Amino acid sequence: MYFCTVFLMCAQNTMNSTKRTIAIVCGGDSSEYEVSLRSAQGIDSAMDHERYDVYIVMIRKNDWHVNLPDGRQPVIDKNDFSFIKDGEKIRFDYAYITIHGTPGENGVLQGYFDMIDLPYSTCNVLVEALTFHKFALNNYLRAFGCSVPDSIQVRRGVPHGWTAEKVKDYLGMPCFVKPTADGSSFGVTKVKSCDQLDEAMEFAFKQCDNVMIERFLDGTEVTVGCYKTKTKSVVFPVTEVVTDNEFFDYDAKYNGQVEEITPARISDELTAALQAETSRIYDILHCNGIIRIDYIITKNPDGSDHINLLEINTTPGMTVTSFIPQQVRAVGLSLTDVLTDIIENQF
């Protein structure tokens, strides 16, 4: 009996001494900086702190530091992504990236972590760069049979010949003008007439040097989350997005000007089709961690449903009210278990 007690105590001490050290990496250089900080808090509150030592790491331009509970902010050593705490060098075993926009959603930070051989929660450099560039992503996935809205890409300072009338003839009005490579809803305009196009493009150019003009699709907007590990494939319930705004803009996303209905008020057949398409796209891109895909459902001439892909989010919001935590709760899962699945899948 004494031997068993000692053995169990030793086993428990060994387990505690081998806790992985996790960095929740947030901030970034985009207009969704504050949202990223809120996502980091949401992830931290859901982490299994008995299993992991968790630190929030803030990144903005060249300012990389850790936020310690006592208010100290030790600087990150970029040579190995470590920091000094009470005279001890702390090295991370894993980075959970929750930066919306650059450098966490476009492959830049992933490239850095690859170079120092640190596992992370998102897709790899290629997939991040591809999914961040909306025009490139749509045309890539079109080759795999995905239905995407027609679009035009215009580069700042490069002659293109797309007059407002030509845009109207090709895409129709209204249409959307948006930054091609940006992780937020900033810079997006729903253009209803030709005389609004130039102003909308200048607005988008403030966010990005590449602008996409996209066909407007009238339908039901939905979103679906998914993650996969070596042993399981999890596709979350479908959420229906309803807003009285012109589109799902920043205020709709983050200031409550939207109704989010999970599960969506759609048929079982359409739900299954959306979940299957989400899983298929996850595999096509060889994704990692949680992704969320936004769709709009339109009607075919015969009245049947048609699934159109709008956007893929590889670092989806993780605030309490964000889509992914909602979908996790709706399916009866624990966000703590989901995060643990994603982290442990790298080891």
Coordinates of C-alpha atoms in Angstrom, one line a residue, residues 81 136 226-227 248 282 300 336:
F81 CA 10.6 33.2 -28.6
A136 CA -6.3 34.1 -55.0
C226 CA -14.4 22.7 -38.2
Y227 CA -11.2 21.2 -36.8
F248 CA -22.0 41.7 -42.1
Y282 CA -10.4 21.6 -44.8
N300 CA -30.9 27.8 -58.4
T336 CA -11.5 23.4 -22.9

